[in-house]
Coordinates of N, CA and C in Angstrom, one line a residue:
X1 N -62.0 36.1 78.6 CA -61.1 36.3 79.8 C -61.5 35.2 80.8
X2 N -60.4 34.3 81.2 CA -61.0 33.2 82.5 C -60.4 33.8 83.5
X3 N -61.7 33.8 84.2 CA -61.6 34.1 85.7 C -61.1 33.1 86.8
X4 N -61.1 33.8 87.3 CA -60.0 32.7 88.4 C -61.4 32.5 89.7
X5 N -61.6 31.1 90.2 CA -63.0 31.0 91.2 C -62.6 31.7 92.7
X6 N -63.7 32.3 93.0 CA -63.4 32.9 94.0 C -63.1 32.0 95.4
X7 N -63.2 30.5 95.2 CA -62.1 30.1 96.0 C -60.9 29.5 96.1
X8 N -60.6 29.5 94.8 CA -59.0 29.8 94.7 C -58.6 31.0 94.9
X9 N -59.0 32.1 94.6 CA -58.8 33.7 95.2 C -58.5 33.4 96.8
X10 N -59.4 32.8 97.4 CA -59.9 33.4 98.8 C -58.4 32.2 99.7
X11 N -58.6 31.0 99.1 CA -57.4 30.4 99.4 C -56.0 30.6 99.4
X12 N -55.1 31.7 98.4 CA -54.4 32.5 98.3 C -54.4 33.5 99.2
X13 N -55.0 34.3 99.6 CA -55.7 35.4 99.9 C -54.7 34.9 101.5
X14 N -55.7 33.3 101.8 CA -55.6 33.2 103.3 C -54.2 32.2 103.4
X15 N -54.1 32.0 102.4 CA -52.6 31.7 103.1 C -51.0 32.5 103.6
X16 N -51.0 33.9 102.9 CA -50.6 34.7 103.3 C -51.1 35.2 104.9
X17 N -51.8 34.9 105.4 CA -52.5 35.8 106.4 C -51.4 35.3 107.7
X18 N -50.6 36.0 108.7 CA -49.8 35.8 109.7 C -48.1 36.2 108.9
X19 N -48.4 36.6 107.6 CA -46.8 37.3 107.1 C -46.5 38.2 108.0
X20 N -45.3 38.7 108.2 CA -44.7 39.2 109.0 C -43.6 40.4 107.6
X21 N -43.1 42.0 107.9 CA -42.8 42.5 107.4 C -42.7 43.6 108.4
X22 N -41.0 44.3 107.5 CA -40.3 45.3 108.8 C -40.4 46.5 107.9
X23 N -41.1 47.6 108.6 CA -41.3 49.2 108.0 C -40.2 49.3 108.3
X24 N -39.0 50.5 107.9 CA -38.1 51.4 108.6 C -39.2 52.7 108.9
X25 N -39.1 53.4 110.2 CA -38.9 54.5 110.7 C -38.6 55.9 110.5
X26 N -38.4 56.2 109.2 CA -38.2 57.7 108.6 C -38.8 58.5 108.3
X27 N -38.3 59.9 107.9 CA -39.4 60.7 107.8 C -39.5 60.5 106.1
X28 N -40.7 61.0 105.7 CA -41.0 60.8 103.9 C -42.1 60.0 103.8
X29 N -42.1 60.1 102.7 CA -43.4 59.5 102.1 C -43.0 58.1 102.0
X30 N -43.8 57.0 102.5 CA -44.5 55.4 102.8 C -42.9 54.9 103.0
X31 N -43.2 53.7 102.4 CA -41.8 52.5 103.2 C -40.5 52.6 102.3
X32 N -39.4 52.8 102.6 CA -38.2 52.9 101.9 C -37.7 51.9 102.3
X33 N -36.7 51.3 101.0 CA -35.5 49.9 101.0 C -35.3 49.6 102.3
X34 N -35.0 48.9 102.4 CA -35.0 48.2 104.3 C -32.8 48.4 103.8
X35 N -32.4 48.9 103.2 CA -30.7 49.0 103.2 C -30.4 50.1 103.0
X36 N -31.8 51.2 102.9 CA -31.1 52.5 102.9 C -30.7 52.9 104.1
X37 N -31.3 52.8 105.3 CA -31.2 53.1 106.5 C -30.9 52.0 107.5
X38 N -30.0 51.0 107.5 CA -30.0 50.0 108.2 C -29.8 50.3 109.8
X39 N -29.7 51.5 110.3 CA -29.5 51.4 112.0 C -31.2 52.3 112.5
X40 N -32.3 52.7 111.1 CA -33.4 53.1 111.3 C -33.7 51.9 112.5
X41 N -34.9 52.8 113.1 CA -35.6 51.6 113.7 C -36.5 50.8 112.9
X42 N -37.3 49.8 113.5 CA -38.4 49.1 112.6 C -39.3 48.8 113.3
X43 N -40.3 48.9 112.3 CA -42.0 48.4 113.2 C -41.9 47.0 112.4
X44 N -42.3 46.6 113.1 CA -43.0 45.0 112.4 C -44.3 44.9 112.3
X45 N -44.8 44.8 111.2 CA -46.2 44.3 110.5 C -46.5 43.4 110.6
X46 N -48.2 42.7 110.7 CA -48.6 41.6 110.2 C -49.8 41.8 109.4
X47 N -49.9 40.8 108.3 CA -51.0 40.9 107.4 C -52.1 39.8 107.9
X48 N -53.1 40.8 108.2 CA -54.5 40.1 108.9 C -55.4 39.5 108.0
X49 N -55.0 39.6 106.4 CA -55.9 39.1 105.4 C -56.6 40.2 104.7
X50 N -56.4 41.7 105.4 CA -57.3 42.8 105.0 C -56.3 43.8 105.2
X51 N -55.5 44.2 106.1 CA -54.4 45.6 106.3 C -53.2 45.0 107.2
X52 N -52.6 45.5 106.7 CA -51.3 45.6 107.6 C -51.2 46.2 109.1
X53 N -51.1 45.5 110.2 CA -51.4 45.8 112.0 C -50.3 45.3 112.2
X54 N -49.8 46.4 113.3 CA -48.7 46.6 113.9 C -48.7 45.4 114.5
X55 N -47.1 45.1 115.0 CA -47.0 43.8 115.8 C -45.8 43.7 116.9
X56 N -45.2 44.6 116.5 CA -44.1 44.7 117.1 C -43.2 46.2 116.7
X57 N -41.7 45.9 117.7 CA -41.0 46.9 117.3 C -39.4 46.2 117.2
X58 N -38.5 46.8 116.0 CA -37.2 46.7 116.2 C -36.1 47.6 116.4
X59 N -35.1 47.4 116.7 CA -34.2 48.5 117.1 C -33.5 49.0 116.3
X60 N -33.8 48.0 114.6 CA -32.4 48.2 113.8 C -32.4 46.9 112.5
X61 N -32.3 47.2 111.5 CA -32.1 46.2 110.4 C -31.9 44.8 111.0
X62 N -31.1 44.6 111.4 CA -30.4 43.3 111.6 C -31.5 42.7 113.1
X63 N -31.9 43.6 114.0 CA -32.9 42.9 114.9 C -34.3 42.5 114.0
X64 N -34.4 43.4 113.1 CA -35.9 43.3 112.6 C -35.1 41.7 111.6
X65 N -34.4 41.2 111.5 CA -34.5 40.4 110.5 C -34.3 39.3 111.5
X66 N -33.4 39.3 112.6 CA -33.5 38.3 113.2 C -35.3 38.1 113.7
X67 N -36.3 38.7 113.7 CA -37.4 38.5 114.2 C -38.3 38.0 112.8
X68 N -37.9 38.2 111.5 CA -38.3 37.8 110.5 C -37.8 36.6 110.0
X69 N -37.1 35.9 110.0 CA -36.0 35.1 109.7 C -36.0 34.1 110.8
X70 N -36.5 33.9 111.9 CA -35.4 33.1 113.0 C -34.9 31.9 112.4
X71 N -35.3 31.4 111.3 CA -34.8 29.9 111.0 C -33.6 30.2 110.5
X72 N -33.2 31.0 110.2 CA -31.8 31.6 109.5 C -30.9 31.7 110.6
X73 N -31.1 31.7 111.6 CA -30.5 32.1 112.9 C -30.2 30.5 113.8
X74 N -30.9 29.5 113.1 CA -30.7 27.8 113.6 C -29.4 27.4 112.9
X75 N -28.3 26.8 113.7 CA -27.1 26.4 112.6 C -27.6 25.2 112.1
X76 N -26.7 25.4 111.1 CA -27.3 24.1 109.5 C -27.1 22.8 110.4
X77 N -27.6 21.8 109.7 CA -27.2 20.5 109.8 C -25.5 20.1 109.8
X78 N -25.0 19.4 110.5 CA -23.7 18.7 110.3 C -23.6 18.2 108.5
X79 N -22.7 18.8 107.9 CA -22.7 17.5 106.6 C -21.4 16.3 106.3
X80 N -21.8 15.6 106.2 CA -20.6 14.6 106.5 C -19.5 15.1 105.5
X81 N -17.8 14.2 105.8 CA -17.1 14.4 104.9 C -17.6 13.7 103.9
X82 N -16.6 14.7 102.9 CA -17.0 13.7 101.7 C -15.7 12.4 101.3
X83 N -16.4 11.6 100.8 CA -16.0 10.3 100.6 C -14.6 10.3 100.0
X84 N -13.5 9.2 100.0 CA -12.4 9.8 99.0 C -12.5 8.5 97.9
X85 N -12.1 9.0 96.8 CA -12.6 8.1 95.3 C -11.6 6.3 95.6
X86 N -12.4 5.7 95.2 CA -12.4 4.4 95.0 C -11.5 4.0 94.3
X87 N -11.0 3.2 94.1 CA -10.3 2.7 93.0 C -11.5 1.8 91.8
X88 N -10.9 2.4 90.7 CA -12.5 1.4 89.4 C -11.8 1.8 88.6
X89 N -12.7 1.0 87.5 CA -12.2 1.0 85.8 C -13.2 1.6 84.7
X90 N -13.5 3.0 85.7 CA -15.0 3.6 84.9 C -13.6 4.4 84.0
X91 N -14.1 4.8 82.9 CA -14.0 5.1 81.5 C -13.2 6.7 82.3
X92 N -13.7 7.3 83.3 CA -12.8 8.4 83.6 C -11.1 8.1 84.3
X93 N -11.9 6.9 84.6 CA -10.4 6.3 85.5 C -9.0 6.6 84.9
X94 N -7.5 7.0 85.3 CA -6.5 6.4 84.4 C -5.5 5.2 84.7
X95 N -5.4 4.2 83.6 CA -5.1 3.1 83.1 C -3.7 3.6 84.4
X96 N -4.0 1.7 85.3 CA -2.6 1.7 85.9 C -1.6 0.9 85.1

């Protein structure tokens, strides 16, 4: 069996540490689909490297995602038009 060195474990380990992740608020046993209840409220989690610690709170699917997401929430880049074809004698071209 090859083991994996315990600092590449611990490197993994710490690069996750400052994830961010939205509980829903229901009653039941542990965390359910974040689309079964989308107007639930939400806690926001962070992973410390060792447990999950509260960090926040949201009102609702779509807040808890804008606070997980915000780069999703930046509009895209401009993309230019696209170009209009050339006139050429590439092999797709047809014969004028």
């Amino acid at each position: 069996m090859d083991d994996e060195p315990l600092s590449d474990w611990a490197e993994r380990r710490d690069a996750k540490i400052g994830r961010l992740r939205a509980v829903p608020l229901v009653p039941g046993e542990g965390a359910k689909g974040s689309h079964l209840n989308p107007d639930a409220p939400r806690v926001i989690q962070r992973w410390n490297g060792y447990a999950w610690e509260p960090h926040g709170f949201a009102s609702n699917l779509a807040a808890a995602k804008r606070i997980l997401y915000p780069e999703a929430m930046t509009p895209p880049a401009a993309v230019s038009a696209p170009q209009p074809l050339r006139s050429g004698t590439g092999k797709h071209r047809k014969p004028r």
